PDB file of C-alpha atoms and ligand atoms in Angstrom:
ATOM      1  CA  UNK G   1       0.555   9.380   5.134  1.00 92.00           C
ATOM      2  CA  UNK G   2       1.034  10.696   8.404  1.00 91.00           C
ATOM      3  CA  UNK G   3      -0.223  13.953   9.683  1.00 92.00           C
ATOM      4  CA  UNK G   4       1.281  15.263  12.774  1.00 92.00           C
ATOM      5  CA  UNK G   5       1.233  17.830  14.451  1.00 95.00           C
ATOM      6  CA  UNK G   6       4.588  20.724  15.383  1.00 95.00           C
ATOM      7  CA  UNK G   7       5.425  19.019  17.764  1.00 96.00           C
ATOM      8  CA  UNK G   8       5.514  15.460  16.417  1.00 92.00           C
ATOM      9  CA  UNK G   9       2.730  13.570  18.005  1.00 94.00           C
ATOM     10  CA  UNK G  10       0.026  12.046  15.302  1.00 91.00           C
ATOM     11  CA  UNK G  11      -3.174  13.504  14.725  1.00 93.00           C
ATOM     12  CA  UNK G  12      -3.930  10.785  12.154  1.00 93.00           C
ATOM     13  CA  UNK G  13      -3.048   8.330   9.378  1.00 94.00           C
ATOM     14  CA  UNK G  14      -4.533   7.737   6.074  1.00 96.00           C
ATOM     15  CA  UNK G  15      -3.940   5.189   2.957  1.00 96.00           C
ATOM     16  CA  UNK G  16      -2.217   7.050   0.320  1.00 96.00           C
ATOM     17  CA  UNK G  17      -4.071   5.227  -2.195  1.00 97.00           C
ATOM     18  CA  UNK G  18      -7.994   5.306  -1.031  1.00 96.00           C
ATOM     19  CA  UNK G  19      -7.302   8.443   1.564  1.00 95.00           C
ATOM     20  CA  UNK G  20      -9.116   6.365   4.245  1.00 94.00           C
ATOM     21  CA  UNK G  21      -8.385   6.967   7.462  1.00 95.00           C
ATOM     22  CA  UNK G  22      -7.168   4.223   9.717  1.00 91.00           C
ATOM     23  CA  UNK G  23      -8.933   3.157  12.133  1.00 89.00           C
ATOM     24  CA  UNK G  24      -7.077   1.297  14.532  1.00 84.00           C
ATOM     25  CA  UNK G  25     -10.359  -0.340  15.996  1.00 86.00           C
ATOM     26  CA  UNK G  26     -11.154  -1.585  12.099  1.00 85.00           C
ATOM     27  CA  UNK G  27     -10.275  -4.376  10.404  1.00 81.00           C
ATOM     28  CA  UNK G  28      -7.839  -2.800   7.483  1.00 86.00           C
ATOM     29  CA  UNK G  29      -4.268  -2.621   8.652  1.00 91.00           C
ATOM     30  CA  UNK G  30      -1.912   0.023   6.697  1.00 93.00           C
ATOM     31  CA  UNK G  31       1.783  -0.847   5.673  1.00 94.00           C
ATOM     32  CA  UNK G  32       4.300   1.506   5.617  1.00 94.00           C
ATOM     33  CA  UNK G  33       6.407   2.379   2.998  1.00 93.00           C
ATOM     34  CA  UNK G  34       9.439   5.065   3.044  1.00 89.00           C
ATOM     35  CA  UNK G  35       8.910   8.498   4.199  1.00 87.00           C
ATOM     36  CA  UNK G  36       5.623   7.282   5.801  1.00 90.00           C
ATOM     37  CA  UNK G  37       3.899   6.620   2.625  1.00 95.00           C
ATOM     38  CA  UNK G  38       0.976   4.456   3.640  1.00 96.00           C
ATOM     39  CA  UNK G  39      -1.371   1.747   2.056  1.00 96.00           C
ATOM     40  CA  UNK G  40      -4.162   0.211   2.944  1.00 95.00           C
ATOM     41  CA  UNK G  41      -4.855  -3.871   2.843  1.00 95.00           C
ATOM     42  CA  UNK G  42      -8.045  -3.651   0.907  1.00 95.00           C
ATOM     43  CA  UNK G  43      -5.912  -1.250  -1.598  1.00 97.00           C
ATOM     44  CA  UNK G  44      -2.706  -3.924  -1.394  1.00 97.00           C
ATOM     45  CA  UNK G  45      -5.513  -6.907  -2.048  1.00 97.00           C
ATOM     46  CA  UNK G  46      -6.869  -5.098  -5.276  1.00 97.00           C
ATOM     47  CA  UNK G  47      -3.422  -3.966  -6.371  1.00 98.00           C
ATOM     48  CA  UNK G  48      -2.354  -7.462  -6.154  1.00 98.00           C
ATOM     49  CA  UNK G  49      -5.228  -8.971  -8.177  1.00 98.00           C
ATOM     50  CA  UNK G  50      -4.418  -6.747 -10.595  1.00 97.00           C
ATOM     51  CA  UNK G  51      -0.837  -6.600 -11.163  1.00 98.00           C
ATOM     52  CA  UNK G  52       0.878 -10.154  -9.665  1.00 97.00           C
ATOM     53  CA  UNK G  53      -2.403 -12.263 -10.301  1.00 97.00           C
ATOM     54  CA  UNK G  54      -3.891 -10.813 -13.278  1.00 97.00           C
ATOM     55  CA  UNK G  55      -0.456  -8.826 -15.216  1.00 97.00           C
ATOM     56  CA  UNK G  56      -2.074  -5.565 -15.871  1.00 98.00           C
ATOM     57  CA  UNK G  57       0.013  -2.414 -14.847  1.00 97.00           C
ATOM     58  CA  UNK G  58       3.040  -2.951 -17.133  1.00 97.00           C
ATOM     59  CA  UNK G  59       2.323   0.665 -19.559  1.00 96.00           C
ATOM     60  CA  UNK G  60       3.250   2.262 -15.903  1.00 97.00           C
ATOM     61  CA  UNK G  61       6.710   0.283 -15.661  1.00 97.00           C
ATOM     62  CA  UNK G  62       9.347   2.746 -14.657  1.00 96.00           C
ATOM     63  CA  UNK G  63       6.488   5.614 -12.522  1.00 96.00           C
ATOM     64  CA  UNK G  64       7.561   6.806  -9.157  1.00 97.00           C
ATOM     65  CA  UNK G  65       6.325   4.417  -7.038  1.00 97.00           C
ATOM     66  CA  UNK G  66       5.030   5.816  -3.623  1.00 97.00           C
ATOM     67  CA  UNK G  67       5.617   3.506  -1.241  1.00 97.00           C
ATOM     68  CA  UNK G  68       9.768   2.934  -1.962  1.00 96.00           C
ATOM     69  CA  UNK G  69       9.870   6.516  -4.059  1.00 96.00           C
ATOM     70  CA  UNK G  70      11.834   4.549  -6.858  1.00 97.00           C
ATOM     71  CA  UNK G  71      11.232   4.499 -10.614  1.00 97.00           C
ATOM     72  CA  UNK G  72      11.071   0.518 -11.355  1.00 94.00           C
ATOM     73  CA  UNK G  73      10.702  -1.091 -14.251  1.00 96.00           C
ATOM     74  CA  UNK G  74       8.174  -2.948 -12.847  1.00 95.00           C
ATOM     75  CA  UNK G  75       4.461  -3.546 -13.168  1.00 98.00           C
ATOM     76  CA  UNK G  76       3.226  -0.923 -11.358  1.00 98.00           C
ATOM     77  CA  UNK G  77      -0.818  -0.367 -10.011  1.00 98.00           C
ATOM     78  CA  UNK G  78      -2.498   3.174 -10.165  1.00 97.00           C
ATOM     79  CA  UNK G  79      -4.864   3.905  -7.528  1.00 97.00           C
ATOM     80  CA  UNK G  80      -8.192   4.862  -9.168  1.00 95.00           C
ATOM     81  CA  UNK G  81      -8.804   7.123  -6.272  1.00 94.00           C
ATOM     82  CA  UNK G  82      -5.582   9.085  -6.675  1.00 92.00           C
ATOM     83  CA  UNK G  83      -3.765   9.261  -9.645  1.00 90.00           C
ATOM     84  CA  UNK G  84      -0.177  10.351  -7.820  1.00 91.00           C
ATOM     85  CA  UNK G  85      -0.809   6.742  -6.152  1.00 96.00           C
ATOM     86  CA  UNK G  86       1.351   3.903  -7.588  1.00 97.00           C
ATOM     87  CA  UNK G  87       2.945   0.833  -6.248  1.00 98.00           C
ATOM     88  CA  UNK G  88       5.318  -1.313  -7.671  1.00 98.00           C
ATOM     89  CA  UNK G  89       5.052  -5.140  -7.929  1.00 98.00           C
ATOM     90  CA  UNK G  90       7.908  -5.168  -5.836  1.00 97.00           C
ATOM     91  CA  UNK G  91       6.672  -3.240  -2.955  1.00 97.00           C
ATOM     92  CA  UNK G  92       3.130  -5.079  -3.399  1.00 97.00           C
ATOM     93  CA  UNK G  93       4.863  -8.720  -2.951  1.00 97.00           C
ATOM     94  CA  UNK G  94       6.593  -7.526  -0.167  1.00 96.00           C
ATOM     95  CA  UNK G  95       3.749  -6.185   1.721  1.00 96.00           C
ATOM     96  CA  UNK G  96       1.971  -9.423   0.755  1.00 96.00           C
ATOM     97  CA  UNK G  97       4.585 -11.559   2.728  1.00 96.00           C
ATOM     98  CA  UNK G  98       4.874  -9.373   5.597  1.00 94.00           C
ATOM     99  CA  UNK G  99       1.274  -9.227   5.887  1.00 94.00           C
ATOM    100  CA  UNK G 100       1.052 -13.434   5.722  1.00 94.00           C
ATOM    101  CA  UNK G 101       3.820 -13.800   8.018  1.00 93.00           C
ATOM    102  CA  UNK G 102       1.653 -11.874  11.118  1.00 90.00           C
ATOM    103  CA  UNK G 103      -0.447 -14.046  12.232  1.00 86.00           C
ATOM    104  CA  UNK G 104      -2.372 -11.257  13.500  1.00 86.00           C
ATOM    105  CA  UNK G 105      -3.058  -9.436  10.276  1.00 89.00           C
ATOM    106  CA  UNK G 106      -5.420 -11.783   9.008  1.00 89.00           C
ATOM    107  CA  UNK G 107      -4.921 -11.022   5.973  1.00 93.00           C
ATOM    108  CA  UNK G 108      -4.816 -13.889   2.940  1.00 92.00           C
ATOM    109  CA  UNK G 109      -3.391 -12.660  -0.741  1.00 93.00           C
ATOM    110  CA  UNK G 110      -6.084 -12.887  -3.403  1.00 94.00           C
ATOM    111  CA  UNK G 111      -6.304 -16.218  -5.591  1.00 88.00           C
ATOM    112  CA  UNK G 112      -6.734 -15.653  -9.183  1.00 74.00           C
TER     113      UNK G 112
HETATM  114 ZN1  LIG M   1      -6.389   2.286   0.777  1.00 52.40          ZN
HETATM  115 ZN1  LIG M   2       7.736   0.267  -4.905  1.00 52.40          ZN
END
């Protein structure tokens, strides 16, 4: 999420999932999801290993997911760090492509 401050300007951003602060100098990049619910790419890479590479996820099929605030009935991964932290298969493949077609992110989707 983003904290700001009265008057609208950022103080700073941090992955709804882990709570880590992003650094914009660092090598994790965040993707935004509505109502600037955030998530970080090392918690997008293990939420993808578990839930599009490895299945797991499914008993949370139809949770609020925080990143697009709807209840899917889709696989869904639960951050271990924050149990009001869930995102959808949905919103975790679409993160994934965004992230692959930026050259500049760097970042590569886990391989099972
Ligand atoms: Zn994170
Ligand atoms: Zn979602």
């Amino acid at each position: 999420m983003h904290q700001t401050r009265p008057d609208g300007t950022l103080i700073r951003s941090t992955c709804d999932f882990c709570g880590k602060e992003w650094d914009p100098h660092g090598a994790d990049l965040m993707i935004e999801g509505h109502q600037g619910a955030l998530i970080c790419t090392s918690c997008l890479s293990v939420a993808y290993s578990h839930v599009a590479i490895l299945g797991e996820g499914g008993d949370l099929a139809g949770a609020k997911c925080t990143l697009c605030l709807e209840e899917r009935a889709q696989p869904q991964w639960q951050s271990p760090a924050n149990d009001a932290g869930k995102v959808c298969l949905r919103c975790i493949k679409q993160a994934a492509t965004a992230l692959e077609k930026d050259p500049e992110s760097g970042w590569k989707r886990p391989r099972a």
